[in-house]
Short mmCIF file of C-alpha atoms and ligand atoms in Angstrom, two decimals:
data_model
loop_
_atom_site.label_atom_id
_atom_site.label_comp_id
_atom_site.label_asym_id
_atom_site.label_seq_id
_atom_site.Cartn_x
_atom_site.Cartn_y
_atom_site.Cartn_z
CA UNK A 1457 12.36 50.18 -56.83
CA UNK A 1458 12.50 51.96 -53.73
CA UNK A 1459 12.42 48.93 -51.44
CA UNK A 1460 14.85 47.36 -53.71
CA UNK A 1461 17.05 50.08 -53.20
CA UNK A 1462 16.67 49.81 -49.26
CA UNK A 1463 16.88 45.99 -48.67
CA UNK A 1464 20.31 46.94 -50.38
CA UNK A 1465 21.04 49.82 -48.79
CA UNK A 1466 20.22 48.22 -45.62
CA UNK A 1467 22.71 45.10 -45.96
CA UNK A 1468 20.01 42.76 -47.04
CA UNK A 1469 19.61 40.27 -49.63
CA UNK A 1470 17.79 40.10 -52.75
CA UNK A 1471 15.59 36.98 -54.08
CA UNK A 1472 16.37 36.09 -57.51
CA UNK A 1473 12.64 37.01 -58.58
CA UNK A 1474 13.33 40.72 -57.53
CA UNK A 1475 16.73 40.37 -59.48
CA UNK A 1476 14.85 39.50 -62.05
CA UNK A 1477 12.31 41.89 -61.74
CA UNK A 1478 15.13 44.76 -61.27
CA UNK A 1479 16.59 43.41 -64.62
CA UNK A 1480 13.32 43.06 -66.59
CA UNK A 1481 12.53 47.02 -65.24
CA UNK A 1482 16.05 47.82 -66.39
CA UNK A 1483 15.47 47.14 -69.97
CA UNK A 1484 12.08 47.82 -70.59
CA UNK A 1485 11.44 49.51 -73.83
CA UNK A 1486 8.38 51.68 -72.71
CA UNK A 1487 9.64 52.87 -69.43
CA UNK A 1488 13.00 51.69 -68.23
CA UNK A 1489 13.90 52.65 -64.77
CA UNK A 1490 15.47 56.13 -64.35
CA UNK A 1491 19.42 56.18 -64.23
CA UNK A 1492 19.38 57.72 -60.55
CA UNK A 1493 17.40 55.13 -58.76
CA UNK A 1494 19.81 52.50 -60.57
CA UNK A 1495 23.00 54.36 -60.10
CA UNK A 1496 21.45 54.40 -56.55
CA UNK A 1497 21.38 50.47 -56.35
CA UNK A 1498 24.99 50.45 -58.08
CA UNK A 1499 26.53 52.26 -54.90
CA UNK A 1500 24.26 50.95 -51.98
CA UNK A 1501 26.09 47.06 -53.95
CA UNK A 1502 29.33 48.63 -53.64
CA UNK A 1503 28.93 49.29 -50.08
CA UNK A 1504 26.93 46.10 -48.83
CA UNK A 1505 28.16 44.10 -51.95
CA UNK A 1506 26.15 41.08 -53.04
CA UNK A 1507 26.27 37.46 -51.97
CA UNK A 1508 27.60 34.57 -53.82
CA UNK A 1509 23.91 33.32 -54.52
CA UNK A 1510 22.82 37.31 -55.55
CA UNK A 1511 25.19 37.38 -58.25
CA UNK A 1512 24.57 34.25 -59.74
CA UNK A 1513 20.97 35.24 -59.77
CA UNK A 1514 22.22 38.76 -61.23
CA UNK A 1515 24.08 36.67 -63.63
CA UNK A 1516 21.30 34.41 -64.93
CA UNK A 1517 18.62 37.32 -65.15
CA UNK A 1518 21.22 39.76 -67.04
CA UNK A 1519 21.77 36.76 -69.39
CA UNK A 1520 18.41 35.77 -70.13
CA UNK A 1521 16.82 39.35 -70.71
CA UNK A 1522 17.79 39.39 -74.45
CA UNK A 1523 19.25 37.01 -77.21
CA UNK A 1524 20.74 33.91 -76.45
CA UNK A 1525 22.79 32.14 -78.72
CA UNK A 1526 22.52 28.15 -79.34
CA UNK A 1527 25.51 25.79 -81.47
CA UNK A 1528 23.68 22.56 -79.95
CA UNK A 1529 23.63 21.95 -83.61
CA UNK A 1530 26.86 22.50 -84.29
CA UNK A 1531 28.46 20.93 -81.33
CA UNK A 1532 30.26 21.65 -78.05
CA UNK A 1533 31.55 25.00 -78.43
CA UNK A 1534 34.23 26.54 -76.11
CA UNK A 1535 34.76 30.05 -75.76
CA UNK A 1536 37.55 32.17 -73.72
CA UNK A 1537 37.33 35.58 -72.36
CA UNK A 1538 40.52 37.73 -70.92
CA UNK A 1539 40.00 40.13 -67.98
CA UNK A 1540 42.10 42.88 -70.16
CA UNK A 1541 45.35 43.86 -70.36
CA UNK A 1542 48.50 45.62 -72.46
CA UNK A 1543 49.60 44.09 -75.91
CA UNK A 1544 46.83 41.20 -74.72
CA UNK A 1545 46.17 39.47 -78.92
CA UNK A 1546 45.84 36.41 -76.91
CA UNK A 1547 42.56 35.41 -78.64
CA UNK A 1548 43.95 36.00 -82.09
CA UNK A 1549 46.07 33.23 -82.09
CA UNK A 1550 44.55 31.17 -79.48
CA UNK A 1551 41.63 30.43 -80.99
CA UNK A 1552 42.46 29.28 -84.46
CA UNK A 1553 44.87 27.00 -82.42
CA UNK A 1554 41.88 25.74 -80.54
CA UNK A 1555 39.85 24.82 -83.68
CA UNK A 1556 43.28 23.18 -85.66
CA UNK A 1557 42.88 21.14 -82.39
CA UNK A 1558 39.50 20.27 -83.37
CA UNK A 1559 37.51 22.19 -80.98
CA UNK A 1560 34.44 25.11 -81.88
CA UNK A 1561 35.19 28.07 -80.44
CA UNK A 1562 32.63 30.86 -80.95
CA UNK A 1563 33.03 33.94 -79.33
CA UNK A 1564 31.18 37.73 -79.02
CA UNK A 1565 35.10 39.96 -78.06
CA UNK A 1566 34.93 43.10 -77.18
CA UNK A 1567 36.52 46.42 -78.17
CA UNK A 1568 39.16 48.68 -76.41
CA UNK A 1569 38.11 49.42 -72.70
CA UNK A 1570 40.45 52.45 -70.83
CA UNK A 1571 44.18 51.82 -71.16
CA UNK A 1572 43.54 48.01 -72.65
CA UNK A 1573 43.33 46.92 -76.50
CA UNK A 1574 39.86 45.38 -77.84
CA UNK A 1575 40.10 42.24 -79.52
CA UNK A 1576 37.78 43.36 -82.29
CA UNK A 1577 39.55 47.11 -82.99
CA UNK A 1578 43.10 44.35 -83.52
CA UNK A 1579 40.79 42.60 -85.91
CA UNK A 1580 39.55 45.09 -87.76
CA UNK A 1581 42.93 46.31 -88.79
CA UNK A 1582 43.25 43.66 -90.88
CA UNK A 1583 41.39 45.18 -94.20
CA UNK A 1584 37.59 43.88 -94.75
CA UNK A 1585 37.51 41.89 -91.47
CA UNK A 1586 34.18 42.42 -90.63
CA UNK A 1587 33.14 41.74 -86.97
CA UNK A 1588 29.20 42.58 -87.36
CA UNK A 1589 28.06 39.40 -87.99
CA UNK A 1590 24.37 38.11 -87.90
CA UNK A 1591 23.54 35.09 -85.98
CA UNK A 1592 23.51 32.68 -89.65
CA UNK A 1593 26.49 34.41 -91.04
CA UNK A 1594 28.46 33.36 -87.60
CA UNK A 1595 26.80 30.22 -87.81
CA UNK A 1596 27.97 29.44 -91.16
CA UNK A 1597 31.45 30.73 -90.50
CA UNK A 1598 31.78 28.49 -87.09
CA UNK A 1599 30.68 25.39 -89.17
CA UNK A 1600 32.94 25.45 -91.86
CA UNK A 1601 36.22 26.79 -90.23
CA UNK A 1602 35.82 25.59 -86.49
CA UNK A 1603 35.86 29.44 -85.05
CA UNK A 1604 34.25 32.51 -85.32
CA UNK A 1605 34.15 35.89 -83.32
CA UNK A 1606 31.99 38.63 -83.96
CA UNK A 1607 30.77 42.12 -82.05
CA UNK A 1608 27.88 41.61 -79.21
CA UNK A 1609 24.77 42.70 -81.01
CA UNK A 1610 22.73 45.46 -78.64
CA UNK A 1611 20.09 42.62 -78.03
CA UNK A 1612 22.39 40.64 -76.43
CA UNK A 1613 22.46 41.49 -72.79
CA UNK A 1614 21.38 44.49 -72.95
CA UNK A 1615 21.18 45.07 -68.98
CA UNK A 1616 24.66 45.03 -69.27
CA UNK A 1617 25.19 48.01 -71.59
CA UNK A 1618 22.65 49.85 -69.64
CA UNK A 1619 24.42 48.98 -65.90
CA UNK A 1620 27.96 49.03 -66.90
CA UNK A 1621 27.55 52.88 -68.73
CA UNK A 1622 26.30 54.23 -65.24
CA UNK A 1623 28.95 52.06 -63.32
CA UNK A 1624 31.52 54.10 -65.89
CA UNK A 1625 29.88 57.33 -64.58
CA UNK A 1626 29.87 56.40 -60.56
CA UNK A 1627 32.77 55.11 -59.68
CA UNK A 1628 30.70 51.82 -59.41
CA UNK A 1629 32.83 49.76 -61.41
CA UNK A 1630 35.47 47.79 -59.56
CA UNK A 1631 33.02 45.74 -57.17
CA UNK A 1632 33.78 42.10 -58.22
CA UNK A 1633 30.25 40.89 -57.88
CA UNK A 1634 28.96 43.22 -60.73
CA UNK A 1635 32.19 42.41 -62.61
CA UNK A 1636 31.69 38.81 -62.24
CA UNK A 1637 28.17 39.22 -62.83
CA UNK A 1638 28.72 41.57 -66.52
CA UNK A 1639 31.63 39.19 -67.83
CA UNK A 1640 29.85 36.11 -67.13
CA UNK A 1641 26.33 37.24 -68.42
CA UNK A 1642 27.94 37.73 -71.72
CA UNK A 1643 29.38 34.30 -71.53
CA UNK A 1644 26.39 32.51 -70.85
CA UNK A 1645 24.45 34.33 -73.35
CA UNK A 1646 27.21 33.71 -76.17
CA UNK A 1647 25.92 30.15 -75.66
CA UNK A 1648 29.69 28.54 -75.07
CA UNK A 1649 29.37 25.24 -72.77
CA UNK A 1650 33.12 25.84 -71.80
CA UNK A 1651 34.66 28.89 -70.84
CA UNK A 1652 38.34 29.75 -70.25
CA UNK A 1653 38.81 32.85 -68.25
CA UNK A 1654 42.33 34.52 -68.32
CA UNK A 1655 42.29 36.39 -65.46
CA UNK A 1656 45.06 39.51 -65.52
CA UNK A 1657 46.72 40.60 -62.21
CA UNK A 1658 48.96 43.17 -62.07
CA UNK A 1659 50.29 46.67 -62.89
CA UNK A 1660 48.55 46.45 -66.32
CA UNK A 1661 45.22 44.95 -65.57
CA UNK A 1662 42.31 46.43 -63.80
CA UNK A 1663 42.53 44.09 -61.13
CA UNK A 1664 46.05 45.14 -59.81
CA UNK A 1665 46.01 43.04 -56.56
CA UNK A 1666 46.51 39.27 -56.94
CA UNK A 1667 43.91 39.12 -53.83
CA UNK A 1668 41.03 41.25 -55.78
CA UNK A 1669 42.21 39.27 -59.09
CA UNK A 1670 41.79 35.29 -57.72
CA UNK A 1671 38.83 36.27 -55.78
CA UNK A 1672 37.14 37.32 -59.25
CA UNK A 1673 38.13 34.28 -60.92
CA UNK A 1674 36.68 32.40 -57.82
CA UNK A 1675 33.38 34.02 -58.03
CA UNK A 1676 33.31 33.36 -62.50
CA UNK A 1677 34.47 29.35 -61.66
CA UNK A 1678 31.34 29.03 -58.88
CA UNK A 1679 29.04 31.07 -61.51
CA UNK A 1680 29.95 28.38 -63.67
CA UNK A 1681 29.73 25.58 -61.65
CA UNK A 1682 25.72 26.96 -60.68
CA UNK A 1683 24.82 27.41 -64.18
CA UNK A 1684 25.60 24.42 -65.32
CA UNK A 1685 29.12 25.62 -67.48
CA UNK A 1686 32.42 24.26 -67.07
CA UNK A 1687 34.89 27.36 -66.49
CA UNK A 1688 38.59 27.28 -65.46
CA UNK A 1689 40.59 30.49 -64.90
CA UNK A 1690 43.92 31.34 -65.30
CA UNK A 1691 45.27 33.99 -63.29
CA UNK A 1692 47.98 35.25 -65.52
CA UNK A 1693 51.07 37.83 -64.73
CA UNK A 1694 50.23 41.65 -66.35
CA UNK A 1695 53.42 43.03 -64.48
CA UNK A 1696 54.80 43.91 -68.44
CA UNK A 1697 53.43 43.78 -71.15
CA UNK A 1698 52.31 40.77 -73.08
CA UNK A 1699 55.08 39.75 -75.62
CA UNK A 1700 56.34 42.85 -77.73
CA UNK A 1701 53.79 44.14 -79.77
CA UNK A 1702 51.05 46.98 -78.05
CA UNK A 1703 49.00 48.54 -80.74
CA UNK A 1704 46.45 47.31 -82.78
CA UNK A 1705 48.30 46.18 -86.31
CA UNK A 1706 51.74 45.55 -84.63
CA UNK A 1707 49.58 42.98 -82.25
CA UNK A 1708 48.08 41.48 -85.38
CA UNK A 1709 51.48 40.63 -86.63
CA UNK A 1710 52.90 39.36 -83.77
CA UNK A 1711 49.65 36.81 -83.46
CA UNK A 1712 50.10 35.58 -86.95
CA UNK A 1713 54.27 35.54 -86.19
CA UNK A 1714 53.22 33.29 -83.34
CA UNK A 1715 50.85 30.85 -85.44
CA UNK A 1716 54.38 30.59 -87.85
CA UNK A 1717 56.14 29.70 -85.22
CA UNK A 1718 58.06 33.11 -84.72
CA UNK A 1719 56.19 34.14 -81.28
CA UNK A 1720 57.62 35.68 -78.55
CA UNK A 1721 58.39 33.36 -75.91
CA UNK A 1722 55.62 34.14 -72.68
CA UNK A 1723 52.93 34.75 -75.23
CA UNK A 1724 53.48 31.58 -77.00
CA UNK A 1725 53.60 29.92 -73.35
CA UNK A 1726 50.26 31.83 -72.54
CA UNK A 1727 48.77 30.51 -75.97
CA UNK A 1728 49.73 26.66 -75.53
CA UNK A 1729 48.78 26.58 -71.83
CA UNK A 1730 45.29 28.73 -72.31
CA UNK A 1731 44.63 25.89 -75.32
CA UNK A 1732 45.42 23.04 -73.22
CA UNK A 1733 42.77 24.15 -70.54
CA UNK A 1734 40.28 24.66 -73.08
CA UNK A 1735 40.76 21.10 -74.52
CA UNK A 1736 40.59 20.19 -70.48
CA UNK A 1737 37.22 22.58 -70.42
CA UNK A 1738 36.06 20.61 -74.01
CA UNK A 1739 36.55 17.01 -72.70
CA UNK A 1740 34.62 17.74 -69.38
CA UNK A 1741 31.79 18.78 -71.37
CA UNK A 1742 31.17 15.90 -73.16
CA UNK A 1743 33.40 17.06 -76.33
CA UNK A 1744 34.75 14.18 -78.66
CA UNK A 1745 38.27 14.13 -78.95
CA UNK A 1746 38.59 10.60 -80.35
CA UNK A 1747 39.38 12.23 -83.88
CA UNK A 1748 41.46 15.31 -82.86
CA UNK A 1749 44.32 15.67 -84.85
CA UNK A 1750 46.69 15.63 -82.67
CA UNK A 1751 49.75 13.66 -83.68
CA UNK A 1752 52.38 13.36 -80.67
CA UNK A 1753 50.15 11.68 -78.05
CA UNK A 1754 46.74 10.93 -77.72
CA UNK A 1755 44.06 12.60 -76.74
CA UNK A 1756 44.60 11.27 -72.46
CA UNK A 1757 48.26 12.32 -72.32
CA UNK A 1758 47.97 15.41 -74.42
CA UNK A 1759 50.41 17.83 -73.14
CA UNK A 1760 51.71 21.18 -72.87
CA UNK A 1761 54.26 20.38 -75.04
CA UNK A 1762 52.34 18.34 -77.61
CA UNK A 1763 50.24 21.42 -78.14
CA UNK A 1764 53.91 23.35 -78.85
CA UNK A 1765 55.09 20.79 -81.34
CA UNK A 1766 51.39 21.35 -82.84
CA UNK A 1767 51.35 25.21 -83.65
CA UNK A 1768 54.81 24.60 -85.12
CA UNK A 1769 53.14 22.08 -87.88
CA UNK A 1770 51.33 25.43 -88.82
CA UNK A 1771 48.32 23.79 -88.94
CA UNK A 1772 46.80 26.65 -86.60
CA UNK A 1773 47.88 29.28 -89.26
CA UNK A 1774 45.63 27.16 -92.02
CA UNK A 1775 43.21 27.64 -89.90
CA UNK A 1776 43.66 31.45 -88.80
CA UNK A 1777 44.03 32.07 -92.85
CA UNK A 1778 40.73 30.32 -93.79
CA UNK A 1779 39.36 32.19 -90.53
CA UNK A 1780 40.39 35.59 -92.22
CA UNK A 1781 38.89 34.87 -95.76
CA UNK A 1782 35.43 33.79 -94.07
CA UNK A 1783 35.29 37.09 -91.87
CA UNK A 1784 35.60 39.47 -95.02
CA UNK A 1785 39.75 39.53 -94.95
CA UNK A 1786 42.16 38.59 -97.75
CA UNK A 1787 43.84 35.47 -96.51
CA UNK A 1788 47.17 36.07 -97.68
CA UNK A 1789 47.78 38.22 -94.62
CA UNK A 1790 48.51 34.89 -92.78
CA UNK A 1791 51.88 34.76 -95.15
CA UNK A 1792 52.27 38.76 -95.86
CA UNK A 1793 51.09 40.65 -92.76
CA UNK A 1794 52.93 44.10 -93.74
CA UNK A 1795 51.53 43.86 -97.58
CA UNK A 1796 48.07 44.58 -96.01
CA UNK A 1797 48.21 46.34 -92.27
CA UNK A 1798 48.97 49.66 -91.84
CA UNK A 1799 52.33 50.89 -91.37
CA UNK A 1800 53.33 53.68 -89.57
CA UNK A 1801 54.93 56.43 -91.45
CA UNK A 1802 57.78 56.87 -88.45
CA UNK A 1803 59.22 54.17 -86.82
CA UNK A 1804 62.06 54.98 -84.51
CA UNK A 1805 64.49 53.50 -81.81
CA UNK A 1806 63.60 54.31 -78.02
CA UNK A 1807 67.12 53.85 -76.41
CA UNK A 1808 68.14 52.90 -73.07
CA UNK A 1809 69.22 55.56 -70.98
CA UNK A 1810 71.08 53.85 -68.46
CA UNK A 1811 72.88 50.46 -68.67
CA UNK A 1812 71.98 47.95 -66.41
CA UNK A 1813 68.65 45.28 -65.97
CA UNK A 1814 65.13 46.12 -66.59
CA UNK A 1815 63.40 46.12 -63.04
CA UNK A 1816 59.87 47.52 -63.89
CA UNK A 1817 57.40 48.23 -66.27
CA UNK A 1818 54.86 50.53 -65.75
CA UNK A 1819 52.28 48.87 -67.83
CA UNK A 1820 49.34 50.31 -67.40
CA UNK A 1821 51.21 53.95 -68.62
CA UNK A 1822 52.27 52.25 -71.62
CA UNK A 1823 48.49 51.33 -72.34
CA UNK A 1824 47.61 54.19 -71.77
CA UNK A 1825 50.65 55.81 -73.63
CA UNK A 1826 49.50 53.65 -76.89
CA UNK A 1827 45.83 54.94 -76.45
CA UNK A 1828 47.45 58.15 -76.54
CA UNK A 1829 48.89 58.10 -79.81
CA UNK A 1830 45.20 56.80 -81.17
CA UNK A 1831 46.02 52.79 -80.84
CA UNK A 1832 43.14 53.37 -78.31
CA UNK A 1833 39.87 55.66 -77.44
CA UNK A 1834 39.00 58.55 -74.96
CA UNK A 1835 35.67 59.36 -76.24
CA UNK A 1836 33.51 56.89 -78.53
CA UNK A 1837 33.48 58.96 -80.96
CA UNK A 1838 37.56 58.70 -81.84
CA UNK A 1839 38.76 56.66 -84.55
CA UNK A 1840 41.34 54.31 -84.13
CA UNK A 1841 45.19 54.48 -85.94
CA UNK A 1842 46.04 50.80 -86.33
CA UNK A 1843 49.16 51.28 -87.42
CA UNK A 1844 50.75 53.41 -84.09
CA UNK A 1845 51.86 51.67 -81.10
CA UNK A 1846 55.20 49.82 -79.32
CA UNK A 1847 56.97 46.80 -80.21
CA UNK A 1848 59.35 46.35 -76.98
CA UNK A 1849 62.82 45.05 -77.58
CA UNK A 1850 63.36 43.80 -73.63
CA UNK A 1851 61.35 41.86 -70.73
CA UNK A 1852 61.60 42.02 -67.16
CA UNK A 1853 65.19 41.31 -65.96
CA UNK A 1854 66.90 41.74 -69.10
CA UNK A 1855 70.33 43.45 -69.13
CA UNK A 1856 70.46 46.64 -71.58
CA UNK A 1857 73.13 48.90 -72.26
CA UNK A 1858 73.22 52.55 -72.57
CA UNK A 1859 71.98 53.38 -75.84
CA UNK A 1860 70.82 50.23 -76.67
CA UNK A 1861 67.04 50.38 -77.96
CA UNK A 1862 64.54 48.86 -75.66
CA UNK A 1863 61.73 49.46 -78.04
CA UNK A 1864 60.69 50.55 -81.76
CA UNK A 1865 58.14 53.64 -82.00
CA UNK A 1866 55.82 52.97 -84.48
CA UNK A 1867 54.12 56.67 -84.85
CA UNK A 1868 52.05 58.79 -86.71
CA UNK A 1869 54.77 61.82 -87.52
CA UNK A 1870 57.64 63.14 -86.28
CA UNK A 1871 56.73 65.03 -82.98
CA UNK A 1872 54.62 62.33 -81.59
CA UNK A 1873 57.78 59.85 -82.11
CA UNK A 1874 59.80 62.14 -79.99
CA UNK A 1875 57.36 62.64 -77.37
CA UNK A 1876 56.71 58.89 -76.66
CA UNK A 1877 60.43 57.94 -76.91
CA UNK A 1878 60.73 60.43 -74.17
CA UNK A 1879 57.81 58.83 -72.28
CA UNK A 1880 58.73 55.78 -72.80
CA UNK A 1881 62.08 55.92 -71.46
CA UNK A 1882 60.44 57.16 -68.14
CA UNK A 1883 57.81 53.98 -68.08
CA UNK A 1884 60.82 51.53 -68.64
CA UNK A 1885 62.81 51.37 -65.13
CA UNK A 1886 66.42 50.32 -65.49
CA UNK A 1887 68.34 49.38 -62.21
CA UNK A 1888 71.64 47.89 -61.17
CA UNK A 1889 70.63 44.63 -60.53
CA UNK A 1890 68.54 41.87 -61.92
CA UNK A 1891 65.39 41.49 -60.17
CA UNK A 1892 65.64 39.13 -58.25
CA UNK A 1893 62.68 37.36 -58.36
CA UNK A 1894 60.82 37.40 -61.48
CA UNK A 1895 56.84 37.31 -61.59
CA UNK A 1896 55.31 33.67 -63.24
CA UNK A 1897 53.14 34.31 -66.40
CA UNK A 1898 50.80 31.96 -65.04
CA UNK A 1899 50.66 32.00 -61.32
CA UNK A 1900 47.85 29.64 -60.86
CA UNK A 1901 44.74 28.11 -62.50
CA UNK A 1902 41.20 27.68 -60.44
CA UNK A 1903 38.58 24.93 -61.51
CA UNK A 1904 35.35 24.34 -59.79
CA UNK A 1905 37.29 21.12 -57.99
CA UNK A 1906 40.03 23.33 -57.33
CA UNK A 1907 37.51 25.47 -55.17
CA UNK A 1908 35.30 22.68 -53.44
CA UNK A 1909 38.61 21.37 -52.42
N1 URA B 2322 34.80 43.56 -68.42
C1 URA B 2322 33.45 43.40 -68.50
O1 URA B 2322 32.93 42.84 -69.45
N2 URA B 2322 32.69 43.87 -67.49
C2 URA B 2322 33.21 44.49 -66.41
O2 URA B 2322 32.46 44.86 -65.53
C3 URA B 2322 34.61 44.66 -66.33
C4 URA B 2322 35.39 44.18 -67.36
#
């Protein structure tokens, strides 16, 4: 471990058998390697970083020291993982859209991380959804409803538990290569063939520089590429929040509003265009589309738009419900969200202060505002409120006058009402003129072509 440490600290490069090594010494069960020689490592990487073939090899060894999951059986199987940001129930209603198109999409989500929501806390607001799932139960679930998504067992990847609760504690955690190398381990394990990677820039993600944010994506498309997976990423717009709802139930109701056709307008545009990559992602893996239902083109011209026209059929919805019943959840919450998630018992008006245009959000504050009133964590031990959180009445360049409310407060009593209106109306920047450029929810989209050319 000590020469490890120093070819590192010294600017040089590791082999992929002493990655392998350093990952199999990691984990061991008898005598795993003390947390100060790897916190050690951790900062001589963030210094001299790694290479493009290091992580890779970082990748593959992280991935293969533990479970692994297989759907050979089952098919071509497309998963999609989201770099994290505000009011982000993306994968809620993308992926029972994905299988209504016909396509398996099995996927390990994750739970709230700092000032972002967790896919599976949003889930498990929905009474009985159950997210621990054993390999046969998701099995059986992905087989008869297209789509499952369950919690990451602990004997899946388990170097990554390990590394990423010392990069927590060292400051160690923004270097790309061991981001890249943590996301994409998961991946590979989950055992997708496809991935779809929406990659958040911006004031609400963790990558807040479009620079930092497209050269991550870059590095997850070339993991890809060298492990034999077809990726694409998006690199989509966090500069506000996604659509209106931030907070665990209120995002669950806005997904299935979106599957009835009632979305908001940029999340339903992030939906259709993240599906139409992964159908993109499907084909070039072999995936059959011959027998997709898809009724306004065919499979070679399938659009944007056709996949629009498609989640209106409600279709996607059948699926989400079926989805819900399968996972432990009564399916009528597809028709009736508010008969089973929690409601808040005080839900109150944040008004405008000013009149003018909405200039700015600062998104990350209202994360981290929502975690505040228990939508999120601060230690692991802290148990969720689903039913607290935002549902924002404006977007970016919207005019609002005084008074007018530019969001509802969906809160737990009284005092903490008043206390995020008032912090709210500080997070929410109103100016005299509309913006004049606004940001693009989807600024570009990287494939492994994209990059070789
Ligand atoms: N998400 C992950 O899974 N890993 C990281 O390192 C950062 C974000």
């Amino acid at each position: 471990m000590l020469e490890f440490i120093a070819t590192k600290k010294y600017g040089g490069s590791h082999t992929p058998e002493a990655l392998d090594a350093f990952i199999a010494a990691l984990i061991a069960s008898d005598s795993p390697l003390p947390d100060y020689q790897v916190a050690a490592w951790l900062m001589a990487v963030c210094w001299r970083d790694l290479n493009f073939d290091e992580t890779a090899a970082l990748t593959l060894a992280m991935a293969a020291h533990g479970r692994t999951c297989d759907w050979s059986d089952v098919g071509i199987v497309v998963d999609k993982h989201s770099t994290g940001g505000v009011g982000d129930k993306t994968t809620i209603a993308l992926a029972p859209l994905v299988a209504a198109l016909g396509i398996p999409v099995a996927k390990f989500s994750g739970r709230a991380l700092g000032f972002t929501g967790g896919t599976l806390d949003k889930l498990e607001s929905i009474p009985c959804f159950t997210v621990d799932l054993t390999p046969s139960q998701m099995r059986s679930i992905l087989t008869n409803c297209g789509l499952v998504i369950a919690g990451q067992t602990a004997d899946m990847v388990p170097a990554d538990k390990a590394l990423y609760a010392l990069r927590d504690v060292t400051v160690t955690v923004d270097n790309i290569a061991l981001i890249a190398a943590s996301i994409m381990s998961k991946k590979i394990a989950g055992g997708a063939n496809g991935i779809v990677l929406d990659v958040k820039y911006g004031e609400g993600a963790f990558m807040q520089r479009y620079e930092d944010a497209r050269q991550l994506a870059e590095t997850m498309v070339a993991i890809g590429e060298r492990t034999g997976r077809t990726v694409r990423a998006v690199l989509s717009s966090m500069e506000q929040p996604l659509g209106s709802a931030v907070g665990n139930a209120l995002e669950i109701a806005e997904a299935i509003e979106t599957l009835q056709g009632r979305g908001p307008k940029d999340f339903e545009e992030l939906i259709c265009r993240l599906a139409w990559e992964m159908v993109q992602v499907y084909q070039a893996c072999g995936g059959r589309t011959s027998d997709a239902p898809w009724e306004c083109c065919d499979s070679s011209d399938l659009t944007i738009e056709c996949i629009q026209a498609f989640l209106h059929t409600g279709q996607a919805l059948q699926v989400f419900r079926k989805w819900v019943s399968l996972q432990g959840g009564d399916p009528q919450v597809a028709e009736r969200p508010w008969d089973f998630l929690a409601t808040a018992p005080v839900v109150q008006p944040c008004p405008a202060l000013d009149s003018g245009f909405v200039t700015h959000f600062a998104t990350r504050e209202i994360g981290e505002l929502v975690r505040g009133m228990g939508g999120g964590r601060r230690t692991k031990a802290d148990v969720l409120d689903p039913a607290v959180g935002l549902r924002l009445l404006v977007h970016l360049g919207d005019a609002v006058a005084a008074g007018e409310p530019l969001a509802e407060v969906h809160a737990a009593s009284q005092e903490q009402a008043a206390a995020t209106v008032a912090a709210l109306q500080s997070l929410i920047t109103i100016g005299p003129e509309r913006p004049a450029t606004l940001p693009p929810l989807i600024a570009e989209v990287l494939t492994s072509a994209s990059l070789s050319g």
